[in-house]
Short mmCIF file of C-alpha atoms (C1' of nucleotides) in Angstrom, two decimals:
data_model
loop_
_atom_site.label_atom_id
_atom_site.label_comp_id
_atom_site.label_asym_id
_atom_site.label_seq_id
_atom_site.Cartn_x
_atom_site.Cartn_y
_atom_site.Cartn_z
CA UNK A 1340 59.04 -26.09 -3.27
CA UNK A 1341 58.14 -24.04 -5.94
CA UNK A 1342 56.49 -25.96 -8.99
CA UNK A 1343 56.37 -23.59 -11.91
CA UNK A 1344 59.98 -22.92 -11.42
CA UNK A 1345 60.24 -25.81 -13.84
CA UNK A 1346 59.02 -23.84 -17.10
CA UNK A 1347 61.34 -24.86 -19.54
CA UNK A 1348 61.55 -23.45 -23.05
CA UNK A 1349 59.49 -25.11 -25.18
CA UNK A 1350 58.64 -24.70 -28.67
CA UNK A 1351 61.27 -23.90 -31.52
CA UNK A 1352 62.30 -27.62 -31.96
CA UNK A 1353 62.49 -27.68 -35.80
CA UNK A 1354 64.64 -24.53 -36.40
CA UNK A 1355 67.40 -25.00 -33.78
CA UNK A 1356 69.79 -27.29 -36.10
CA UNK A 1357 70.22 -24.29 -37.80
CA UNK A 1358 71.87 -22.53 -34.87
CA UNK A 1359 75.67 -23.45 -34.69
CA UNK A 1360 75.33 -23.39 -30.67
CA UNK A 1361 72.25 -24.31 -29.83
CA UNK A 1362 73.57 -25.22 -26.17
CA UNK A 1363 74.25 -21.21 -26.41
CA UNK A 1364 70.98 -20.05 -27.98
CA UNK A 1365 69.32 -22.38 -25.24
CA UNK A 1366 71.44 -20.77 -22.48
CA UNK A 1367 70.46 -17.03 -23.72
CA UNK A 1368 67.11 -18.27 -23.45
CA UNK A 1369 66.75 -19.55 -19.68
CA UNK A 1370 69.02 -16.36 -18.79
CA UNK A 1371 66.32 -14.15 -20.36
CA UNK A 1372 63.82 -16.37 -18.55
CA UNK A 1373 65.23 -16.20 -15.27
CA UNK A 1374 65.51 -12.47 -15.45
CA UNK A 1375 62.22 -12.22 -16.17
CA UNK A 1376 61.48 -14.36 -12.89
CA UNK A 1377 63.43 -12.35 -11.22
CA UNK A 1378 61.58 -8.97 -12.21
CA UNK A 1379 58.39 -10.61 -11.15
CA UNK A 1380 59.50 -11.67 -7.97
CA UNK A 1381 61.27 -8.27 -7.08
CA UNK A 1382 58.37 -6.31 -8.04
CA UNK A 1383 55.91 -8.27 -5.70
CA UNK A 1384 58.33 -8.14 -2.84
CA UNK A 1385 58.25 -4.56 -3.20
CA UNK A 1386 54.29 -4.42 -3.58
CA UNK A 1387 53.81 -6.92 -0.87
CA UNK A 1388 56.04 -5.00 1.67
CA UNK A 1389 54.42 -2.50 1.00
CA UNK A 1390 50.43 -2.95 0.84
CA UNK A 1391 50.39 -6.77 1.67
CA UNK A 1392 50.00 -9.91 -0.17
CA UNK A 1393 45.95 -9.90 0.16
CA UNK A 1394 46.41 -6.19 -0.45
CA UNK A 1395 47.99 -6.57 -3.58
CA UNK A 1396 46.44 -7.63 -7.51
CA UNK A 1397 48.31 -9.08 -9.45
CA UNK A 1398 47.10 -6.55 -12.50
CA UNK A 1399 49.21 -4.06 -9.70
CA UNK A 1400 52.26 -6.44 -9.86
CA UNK A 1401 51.70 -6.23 -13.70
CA UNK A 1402 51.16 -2.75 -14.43
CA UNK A 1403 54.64 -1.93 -11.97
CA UNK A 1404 56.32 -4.07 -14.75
CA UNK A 1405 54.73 -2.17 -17.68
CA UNK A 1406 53.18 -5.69 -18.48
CA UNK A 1407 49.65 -7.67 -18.13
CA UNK A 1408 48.81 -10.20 -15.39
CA UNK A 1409 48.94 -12.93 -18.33
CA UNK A 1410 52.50 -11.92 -18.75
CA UNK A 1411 52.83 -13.52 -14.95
CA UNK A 1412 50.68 -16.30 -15.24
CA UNK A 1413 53.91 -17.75 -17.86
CA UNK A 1414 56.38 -17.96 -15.50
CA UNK A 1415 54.26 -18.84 -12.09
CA UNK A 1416 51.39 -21.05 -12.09
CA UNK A 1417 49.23 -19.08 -9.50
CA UNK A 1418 49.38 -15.69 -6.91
CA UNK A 1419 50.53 -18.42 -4.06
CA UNK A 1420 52.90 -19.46 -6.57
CA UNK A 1421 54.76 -16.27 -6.71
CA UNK A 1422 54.50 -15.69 -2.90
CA UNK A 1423 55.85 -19.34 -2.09
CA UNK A 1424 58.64 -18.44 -4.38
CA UNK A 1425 59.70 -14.51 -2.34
CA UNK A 1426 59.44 -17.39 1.05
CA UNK A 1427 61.34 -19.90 -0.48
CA UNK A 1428 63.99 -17.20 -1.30
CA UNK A 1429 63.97 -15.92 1.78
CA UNK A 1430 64.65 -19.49 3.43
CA UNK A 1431 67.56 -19.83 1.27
CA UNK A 1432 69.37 -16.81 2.04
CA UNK A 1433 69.10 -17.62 5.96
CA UNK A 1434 69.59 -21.46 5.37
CA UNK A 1435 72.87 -20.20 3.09
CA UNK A 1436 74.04 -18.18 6.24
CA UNK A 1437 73.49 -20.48 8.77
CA UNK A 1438 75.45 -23.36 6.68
CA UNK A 1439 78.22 -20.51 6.23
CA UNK A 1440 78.23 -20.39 9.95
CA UNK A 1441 78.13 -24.08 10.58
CA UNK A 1442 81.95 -24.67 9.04
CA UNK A 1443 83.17 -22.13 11.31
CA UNK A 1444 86.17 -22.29 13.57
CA UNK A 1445 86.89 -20.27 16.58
CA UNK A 1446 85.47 -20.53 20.67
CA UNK A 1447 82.30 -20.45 21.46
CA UNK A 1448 82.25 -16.87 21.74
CA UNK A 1449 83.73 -16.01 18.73
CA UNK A 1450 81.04 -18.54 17.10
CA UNK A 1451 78.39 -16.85 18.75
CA UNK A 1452 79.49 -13.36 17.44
CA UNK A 1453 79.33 -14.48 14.04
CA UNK A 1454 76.11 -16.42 14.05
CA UNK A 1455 74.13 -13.36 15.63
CA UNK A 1456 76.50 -10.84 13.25
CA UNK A 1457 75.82 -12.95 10.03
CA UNK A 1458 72.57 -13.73 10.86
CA UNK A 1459 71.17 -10.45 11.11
CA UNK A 1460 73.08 -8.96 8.27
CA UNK A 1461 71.37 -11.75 5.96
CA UNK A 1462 67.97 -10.36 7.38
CA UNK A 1463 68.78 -7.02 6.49
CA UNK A 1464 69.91 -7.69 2.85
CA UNK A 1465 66.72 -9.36 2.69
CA UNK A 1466 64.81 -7.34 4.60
CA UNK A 1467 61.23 -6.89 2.74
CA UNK A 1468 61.30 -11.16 1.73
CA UNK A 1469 61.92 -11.71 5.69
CA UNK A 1470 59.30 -9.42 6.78
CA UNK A 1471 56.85 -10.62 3.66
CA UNK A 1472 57.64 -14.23 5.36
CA UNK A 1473 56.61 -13.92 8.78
CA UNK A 1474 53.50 -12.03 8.17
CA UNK A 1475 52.28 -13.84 5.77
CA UNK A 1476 53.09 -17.24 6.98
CA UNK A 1477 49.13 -17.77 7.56
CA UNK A 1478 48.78 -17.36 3.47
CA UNK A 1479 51.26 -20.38 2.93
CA UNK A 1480 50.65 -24.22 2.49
CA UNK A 1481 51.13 -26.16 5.29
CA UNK A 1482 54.37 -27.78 3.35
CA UNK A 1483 56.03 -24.15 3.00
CA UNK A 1484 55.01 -23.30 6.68
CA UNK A 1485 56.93 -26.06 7.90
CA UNK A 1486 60.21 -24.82 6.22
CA UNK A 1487 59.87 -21.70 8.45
CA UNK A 1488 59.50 -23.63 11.38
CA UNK A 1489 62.51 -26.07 10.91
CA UNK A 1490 64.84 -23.23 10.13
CA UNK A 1491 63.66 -21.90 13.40
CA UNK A 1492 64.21 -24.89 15.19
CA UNK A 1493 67.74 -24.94 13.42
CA UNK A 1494 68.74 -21.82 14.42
CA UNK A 1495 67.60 -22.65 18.28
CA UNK A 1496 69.24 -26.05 18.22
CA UNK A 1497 72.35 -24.74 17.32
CA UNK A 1498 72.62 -21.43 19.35
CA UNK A 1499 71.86 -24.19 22.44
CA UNK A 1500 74.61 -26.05 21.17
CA UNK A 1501 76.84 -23.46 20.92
CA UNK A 1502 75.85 -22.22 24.60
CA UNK A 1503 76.07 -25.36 25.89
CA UNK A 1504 79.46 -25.55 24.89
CA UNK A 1505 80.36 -22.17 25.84
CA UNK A 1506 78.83 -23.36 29.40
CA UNK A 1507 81.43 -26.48 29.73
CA UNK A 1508 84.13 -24.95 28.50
CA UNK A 1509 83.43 -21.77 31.75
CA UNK A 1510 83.22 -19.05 28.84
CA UNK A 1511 79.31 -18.07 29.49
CA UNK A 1512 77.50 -18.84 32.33
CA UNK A 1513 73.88 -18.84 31.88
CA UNK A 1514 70.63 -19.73 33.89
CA UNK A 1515 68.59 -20.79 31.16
CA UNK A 1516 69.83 -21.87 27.87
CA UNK A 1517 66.47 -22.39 26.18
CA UNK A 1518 65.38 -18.59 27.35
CA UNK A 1519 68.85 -17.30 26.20
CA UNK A 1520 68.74 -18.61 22.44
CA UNK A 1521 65.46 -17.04 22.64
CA UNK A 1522 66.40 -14.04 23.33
CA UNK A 1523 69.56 -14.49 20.83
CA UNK A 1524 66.82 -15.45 18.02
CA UNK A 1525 64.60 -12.28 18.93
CA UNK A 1526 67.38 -9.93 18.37
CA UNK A 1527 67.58 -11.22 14.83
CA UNK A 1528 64.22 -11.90 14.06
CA UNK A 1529 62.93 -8.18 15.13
CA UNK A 1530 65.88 -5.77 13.26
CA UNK A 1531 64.05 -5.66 10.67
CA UNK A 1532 61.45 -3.75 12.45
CA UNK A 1533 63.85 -1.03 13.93
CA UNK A 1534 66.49 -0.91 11.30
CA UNK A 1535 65.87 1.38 9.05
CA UNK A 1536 68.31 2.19 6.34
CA UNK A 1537 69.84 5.21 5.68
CA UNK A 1538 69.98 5.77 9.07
CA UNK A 1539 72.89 6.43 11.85
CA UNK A 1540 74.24 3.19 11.75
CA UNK A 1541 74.99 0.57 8.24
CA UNK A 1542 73.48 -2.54 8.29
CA UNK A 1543 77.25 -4.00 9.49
CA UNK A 1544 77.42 -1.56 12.36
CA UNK A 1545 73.93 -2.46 13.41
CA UNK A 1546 74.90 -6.29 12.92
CA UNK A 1547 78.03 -5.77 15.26
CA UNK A 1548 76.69 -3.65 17.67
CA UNK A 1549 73.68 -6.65 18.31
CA UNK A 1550 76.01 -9.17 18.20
CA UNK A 1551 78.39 -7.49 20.95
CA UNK A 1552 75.06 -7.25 23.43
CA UNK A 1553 74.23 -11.01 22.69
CA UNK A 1554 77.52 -11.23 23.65
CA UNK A 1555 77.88 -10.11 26.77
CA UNK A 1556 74.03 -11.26 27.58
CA UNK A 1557 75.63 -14.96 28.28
CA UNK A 1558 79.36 -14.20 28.46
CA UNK A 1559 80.71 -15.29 32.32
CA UNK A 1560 80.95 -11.59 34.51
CA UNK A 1561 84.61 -11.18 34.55
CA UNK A 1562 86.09 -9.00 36.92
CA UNK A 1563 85.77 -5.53 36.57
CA UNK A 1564 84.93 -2.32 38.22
CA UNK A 1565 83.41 0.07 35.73
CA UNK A 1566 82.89 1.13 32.19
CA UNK A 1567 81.90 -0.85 28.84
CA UNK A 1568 83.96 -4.29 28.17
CA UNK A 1569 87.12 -3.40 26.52
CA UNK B 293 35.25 -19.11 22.88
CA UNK B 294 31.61 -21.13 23.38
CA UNK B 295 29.45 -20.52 20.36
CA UNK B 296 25.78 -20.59 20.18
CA UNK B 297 25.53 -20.73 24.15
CA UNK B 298 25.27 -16.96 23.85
CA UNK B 299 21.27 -17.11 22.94
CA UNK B 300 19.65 -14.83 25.35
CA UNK B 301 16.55 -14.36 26.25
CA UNK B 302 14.58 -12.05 23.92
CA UNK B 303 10.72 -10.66 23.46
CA UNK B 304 9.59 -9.24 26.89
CA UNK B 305 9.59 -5.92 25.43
CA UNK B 306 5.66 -5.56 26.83
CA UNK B 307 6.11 -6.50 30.00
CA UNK B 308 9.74 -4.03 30.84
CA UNK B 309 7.86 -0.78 31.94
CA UNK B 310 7.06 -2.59 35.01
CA UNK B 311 10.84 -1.94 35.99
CA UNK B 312 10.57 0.96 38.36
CA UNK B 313 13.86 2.59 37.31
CA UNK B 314 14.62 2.82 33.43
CA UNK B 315 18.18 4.03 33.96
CA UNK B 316 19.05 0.97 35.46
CA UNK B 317 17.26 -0.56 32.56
CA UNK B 318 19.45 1.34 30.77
CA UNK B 319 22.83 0.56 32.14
CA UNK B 320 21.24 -3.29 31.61
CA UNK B 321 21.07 -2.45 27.80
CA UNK B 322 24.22 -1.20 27.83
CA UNK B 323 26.24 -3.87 29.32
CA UNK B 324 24.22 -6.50 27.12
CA UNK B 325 25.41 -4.21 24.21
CA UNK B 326 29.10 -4.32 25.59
CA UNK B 327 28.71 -8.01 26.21
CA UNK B 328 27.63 -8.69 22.42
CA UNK B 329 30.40 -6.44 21.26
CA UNK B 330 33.04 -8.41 23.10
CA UNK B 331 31.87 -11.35 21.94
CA UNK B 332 32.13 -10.18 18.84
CA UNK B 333 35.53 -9.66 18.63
CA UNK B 334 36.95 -12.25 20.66
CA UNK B 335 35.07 -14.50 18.05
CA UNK B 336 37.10 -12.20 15.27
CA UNK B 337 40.17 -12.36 17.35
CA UNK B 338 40.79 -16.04 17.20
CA UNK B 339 39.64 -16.70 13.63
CA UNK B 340 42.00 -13.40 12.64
CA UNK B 341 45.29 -15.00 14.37
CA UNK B 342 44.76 -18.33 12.90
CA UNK B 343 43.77 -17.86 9.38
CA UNK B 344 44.47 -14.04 8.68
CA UNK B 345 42.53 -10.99 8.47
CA UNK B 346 42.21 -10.97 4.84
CA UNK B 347 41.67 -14.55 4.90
CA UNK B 348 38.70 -14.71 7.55
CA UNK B 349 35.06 -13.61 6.30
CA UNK B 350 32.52 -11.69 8.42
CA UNK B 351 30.44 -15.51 7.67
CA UNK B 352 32.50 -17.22 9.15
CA UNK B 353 32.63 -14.91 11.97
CA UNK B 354 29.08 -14.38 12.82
CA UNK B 355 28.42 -18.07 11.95
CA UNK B 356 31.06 -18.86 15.12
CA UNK B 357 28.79 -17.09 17.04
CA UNK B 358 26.24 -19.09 16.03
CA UNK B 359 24.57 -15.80 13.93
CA UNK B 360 24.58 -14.40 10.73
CA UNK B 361 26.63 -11.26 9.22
CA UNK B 362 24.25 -8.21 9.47
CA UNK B 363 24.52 -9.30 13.19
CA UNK B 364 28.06 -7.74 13.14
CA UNK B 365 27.08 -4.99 11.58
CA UNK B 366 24.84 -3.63 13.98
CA UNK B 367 28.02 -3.32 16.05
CA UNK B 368 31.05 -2.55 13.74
CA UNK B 369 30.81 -0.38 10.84
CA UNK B 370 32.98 -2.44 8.76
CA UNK B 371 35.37 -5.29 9.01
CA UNK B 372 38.65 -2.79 9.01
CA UNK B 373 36.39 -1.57 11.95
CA UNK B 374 36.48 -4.58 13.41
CA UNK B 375 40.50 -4.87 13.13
CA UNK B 376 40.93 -1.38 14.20
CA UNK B 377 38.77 -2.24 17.68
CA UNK B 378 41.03 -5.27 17.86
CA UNK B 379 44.65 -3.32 17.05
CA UNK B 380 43.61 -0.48 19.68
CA UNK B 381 42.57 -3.10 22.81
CA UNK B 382 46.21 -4.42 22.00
CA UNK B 383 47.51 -0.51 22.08
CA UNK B 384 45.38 0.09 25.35
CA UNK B 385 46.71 -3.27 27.11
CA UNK B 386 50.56 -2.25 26.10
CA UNK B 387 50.17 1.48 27.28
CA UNK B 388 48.28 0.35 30.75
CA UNK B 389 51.01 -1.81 31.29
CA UNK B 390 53.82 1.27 30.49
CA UNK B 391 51.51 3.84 32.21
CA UNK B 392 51.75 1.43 35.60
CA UNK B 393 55.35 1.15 34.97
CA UNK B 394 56.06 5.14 34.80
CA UNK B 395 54.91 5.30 38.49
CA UNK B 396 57.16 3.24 39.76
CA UNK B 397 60.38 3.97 42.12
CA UNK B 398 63.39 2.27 42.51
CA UNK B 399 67.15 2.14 41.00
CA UNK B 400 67.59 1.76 37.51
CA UNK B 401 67.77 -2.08 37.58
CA UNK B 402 65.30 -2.43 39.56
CA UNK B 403 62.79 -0.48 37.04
CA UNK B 404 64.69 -2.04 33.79
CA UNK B 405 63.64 -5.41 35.37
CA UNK B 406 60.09 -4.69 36.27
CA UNK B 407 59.50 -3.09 32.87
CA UNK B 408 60.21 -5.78 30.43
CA UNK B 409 59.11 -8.34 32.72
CA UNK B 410 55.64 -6.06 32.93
CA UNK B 411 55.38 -5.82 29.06
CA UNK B 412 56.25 -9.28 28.31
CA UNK B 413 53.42 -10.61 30.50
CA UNK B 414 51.39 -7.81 29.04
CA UNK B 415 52.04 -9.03 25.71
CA UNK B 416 51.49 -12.96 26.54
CA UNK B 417 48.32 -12.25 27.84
CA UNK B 418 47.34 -10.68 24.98
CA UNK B 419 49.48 -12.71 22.10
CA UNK B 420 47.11 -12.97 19.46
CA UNK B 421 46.03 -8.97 19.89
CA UNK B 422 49.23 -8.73 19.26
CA UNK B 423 50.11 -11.08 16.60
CA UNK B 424 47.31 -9.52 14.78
CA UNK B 425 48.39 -5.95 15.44
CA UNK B 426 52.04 -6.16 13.79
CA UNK B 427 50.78 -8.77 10.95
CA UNK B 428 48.23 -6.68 9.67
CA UNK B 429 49.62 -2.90 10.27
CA UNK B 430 49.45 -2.97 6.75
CA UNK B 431 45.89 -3.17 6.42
CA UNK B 432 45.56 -0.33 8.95
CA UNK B 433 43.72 3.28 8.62
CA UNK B 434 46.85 6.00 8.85
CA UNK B 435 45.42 7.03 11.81
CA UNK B 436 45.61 3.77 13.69
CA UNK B 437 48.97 2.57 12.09
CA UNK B 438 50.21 5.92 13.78
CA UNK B 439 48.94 4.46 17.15
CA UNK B 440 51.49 1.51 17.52
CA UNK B 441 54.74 3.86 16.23
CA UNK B 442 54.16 5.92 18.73
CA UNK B 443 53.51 3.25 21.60
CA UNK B 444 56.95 1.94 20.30
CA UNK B 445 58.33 5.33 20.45
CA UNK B 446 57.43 5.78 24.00
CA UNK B 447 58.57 2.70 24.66
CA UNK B 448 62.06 2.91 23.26
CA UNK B 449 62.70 6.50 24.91
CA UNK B 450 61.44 5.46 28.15
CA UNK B 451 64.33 2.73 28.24
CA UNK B 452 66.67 5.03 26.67
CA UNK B 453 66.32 7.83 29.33
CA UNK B 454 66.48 4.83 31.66
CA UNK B 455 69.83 3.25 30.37
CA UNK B 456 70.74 6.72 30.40
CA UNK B 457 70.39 7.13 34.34
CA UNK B 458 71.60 3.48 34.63
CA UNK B 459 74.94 4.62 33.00
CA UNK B 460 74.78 7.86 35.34
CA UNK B 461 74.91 6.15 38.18
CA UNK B 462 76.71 3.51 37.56
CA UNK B 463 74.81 0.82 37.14
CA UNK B 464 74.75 0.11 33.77
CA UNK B 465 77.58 0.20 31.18
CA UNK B 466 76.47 0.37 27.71
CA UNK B 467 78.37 0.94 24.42
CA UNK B 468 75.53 2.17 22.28
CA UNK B 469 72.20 2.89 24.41
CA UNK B 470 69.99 3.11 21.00
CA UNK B 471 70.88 0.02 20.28
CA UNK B 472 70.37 -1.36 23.66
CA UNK B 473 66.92 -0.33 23.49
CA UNK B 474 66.02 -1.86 20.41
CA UNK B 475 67.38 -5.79 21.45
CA UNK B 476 64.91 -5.13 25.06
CA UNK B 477 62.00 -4.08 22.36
CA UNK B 478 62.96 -7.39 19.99
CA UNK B 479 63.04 -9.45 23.55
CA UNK B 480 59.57 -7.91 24.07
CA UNK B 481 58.10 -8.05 20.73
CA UNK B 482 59.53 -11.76 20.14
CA UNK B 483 58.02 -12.68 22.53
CA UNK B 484 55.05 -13.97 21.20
CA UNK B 485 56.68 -16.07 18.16
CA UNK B 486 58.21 -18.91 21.01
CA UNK B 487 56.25 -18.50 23.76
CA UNK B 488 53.95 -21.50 24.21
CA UNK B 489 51.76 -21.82 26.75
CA UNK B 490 51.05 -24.95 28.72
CA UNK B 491 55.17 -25.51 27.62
CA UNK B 492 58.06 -25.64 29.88
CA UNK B 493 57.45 -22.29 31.51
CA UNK B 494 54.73 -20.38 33.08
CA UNK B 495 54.27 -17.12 31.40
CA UNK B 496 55.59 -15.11 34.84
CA UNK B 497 58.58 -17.67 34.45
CA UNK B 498 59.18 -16.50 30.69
CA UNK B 499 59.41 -12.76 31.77
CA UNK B 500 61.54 -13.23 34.99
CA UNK B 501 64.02 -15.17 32.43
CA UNK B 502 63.87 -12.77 29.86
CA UNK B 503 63.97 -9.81 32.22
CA UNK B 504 67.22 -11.31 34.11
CA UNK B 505 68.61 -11.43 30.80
CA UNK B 506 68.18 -7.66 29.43
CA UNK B 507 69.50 -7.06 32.62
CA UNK B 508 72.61 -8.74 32.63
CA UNK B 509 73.05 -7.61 28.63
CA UNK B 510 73.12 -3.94 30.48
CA UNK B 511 74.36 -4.49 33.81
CA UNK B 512 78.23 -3.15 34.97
CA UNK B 513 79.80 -6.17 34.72
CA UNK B 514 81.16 -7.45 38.75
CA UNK B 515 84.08 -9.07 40.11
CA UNK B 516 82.73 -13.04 39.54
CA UNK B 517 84.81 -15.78 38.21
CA UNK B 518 82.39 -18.53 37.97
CA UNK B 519 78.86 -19.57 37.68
CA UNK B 520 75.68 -17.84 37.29
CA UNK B 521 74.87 -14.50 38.61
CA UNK B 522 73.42 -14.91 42.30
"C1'" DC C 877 18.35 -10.26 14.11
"C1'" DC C 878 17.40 -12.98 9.52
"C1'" DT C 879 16.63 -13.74 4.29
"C1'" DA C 880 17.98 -12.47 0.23
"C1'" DC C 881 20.39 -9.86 -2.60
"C1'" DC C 882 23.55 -6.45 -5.05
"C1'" DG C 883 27.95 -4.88 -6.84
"C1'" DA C 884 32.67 -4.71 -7.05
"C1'" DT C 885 36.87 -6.91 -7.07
"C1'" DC C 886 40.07 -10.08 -8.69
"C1'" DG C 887 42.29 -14.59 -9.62
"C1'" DG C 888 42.55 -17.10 -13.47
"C1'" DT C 889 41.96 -18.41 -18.62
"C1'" DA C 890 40.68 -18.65 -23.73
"C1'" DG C 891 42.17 -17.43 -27.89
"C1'" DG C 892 44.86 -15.24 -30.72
"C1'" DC D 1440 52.45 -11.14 -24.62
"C1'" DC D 1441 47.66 -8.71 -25.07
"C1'" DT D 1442 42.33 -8.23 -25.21
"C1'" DA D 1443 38.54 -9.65 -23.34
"C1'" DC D 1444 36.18 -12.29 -20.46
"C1'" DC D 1445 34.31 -15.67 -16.91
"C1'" DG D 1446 33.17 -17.14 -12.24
"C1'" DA D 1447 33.54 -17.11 -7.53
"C1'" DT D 1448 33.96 -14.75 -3.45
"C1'" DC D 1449 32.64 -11.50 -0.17
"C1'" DG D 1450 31.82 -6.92 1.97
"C1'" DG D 1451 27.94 -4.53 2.64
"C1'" DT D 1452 22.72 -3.41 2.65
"C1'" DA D 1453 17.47 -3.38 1.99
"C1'" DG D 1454 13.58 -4.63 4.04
"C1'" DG D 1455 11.16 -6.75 7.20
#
DNA sequence: CCTACCGATCGGTAGG
DNA sequence: CCTACCGATCGGTAGG
């Protein structure tokens, strides 16, 4: 993915024997790099939440740094540069969560509580990257797009799985597992849109409450004659 | 979405006054007006959901049509007028479909069903209006982005207050009805992002699916110790 | 309903 | 890391 991720210090050759470290001085120097990067990125998440990524100059992204848009143009090579890089980020937060997830022990409905739990608390912490993603998924390059659509498929293949399994072993019963991880993907995909923090419930609270409906969406009816599930 | 097959036939301005009545005339005028329009922004509507609104010019627009760009503008003020025409045929569509919906009688299932089945279909069978709408409600007039929060508003209360009678009467059982409401919206709003058409399922098939399974997220769970719900 | 154009914006770069 | 700029794009309009 991102290309321009690969400026390395240059420069400076001649003068570095005179550094006792220079494995340090080079260190200090990627760290102040990196956070650099990372100022750049945060403040174009926050513009492009906000107003768009068409909507948005990069003299604005610039000028919210106290800087000048050539200051940007040394650490990403273009504008789709710097959104590819907010996508990529926000790929690798949900691929990191779903590989969390993967290792897990536990039945199927315990599984399933922590995939839709974890899931949607990763969306949250990321919330203005996840939303920047799917709207502006038309802006990417067809590689980047795809990355979208696989972790999508990933997510779907392994909530079947997972129902599936719950299925055979008689803890859910379900009419249609395809429609079900669906519906198990839409709760995560749209809390963004009605979360909204600060609110009656933390992000966790939200996160369990979701998961408990997902829950007892596919869960086998077990005898009982009133109120909510212990 | 034909292109140039729209040339109609012009000149005979000379020869109209033979028409004996002029409001018919008229009406004519008007519905070749309304016809244009339409055209217009169904041209606009497909190039908008595929490549963007910001990414779309009102050339390549007009030239889909098989015309030139001042043709637009003797329709549409501006391209955010354009948009705005396009966000508010998505708002009218949704709020037809609750408006039919607030008329209706039965038991609290009964309505919960019809409902999201209802506004899914309504929201298939308008899916790029709608993809449109929620990418680009950043590139919105105040006015207009004040439109589709309060459609979701409605929306949410109106299943609130019916959870709320569900619960009443016993139909329901529901640990947190707020939340409730907001995993029926993400089942509705999702919609869009998996549905395909000419896929497995009919788009009446995808909302009976999803439908049954709001229901049973909702439903007082009954004596049943295997298998799907009858 | 077109030709032909203006004017502003903005991504990107040269050069220091 | 800035000043200063270029060049292309594109929304919008004049005039017919």
């Amino acid at each position: 993915m991102a290309d321009s991720v690969q400026r390395k210090p240059r420069a400076r050759r001649a003068a570095e024997d005179s550094s006792p470290r220079s494995g340090e001085r080079e260190s200090m120097r990627d760290l102040v790099s990196q956070l650099k990067r990372d100022r750049i990125v945060s403040a174009a998440v926050d513009l492009f939440y906000r107003q768009g990524y068409a909507g948005t100059t990069l003299d604005e992204v610039a000028k919210a740094l106290g800087m000048t848009k050539p200051f940007i143009y040394q650490y990403f090579g273009s504008k789709n540069d710097l959104l590819a890089e907010i996508c990529s980020r926000a790929i690798r937060h949900a691929n990191d969560a779903l590989n969390r997830l993967l290792s897990q022990q536990g039945s199927p409905s315990d599984k399933l509580s922590s995939i839709v739990c974890e899931f949607i608390l990763s969306v949250l912490n990321n919330q203005a990257n996840a939303v920047i993603y799917s709207r502006e998924e038309t802006e990417l390059a067809p590689k980047d797009r795809e990355m979208i659509r696989q972790l999508r498929r990933d997510f779907d293949r392994r909530v079947v799985a997972l129902l599936e399994e719950g299925i055979a072993r008689g803890e859910f019963a379900i009419a249609d597992v395809r429609v079900a991880s669906f519906a198990i993907a839409s709760m995560v995909g749209w809390a963004p849109v009605w979360f909204r923090a600060g609110g009656r419930l933390t992000k966790e609270e939200a996160a369990d409450r979701m998961a408990a409906l997902a829950l007892s969406m596919v869960e086998v009816k077990r005898a009982a004659t009133e109120g909510p599930r212990a």
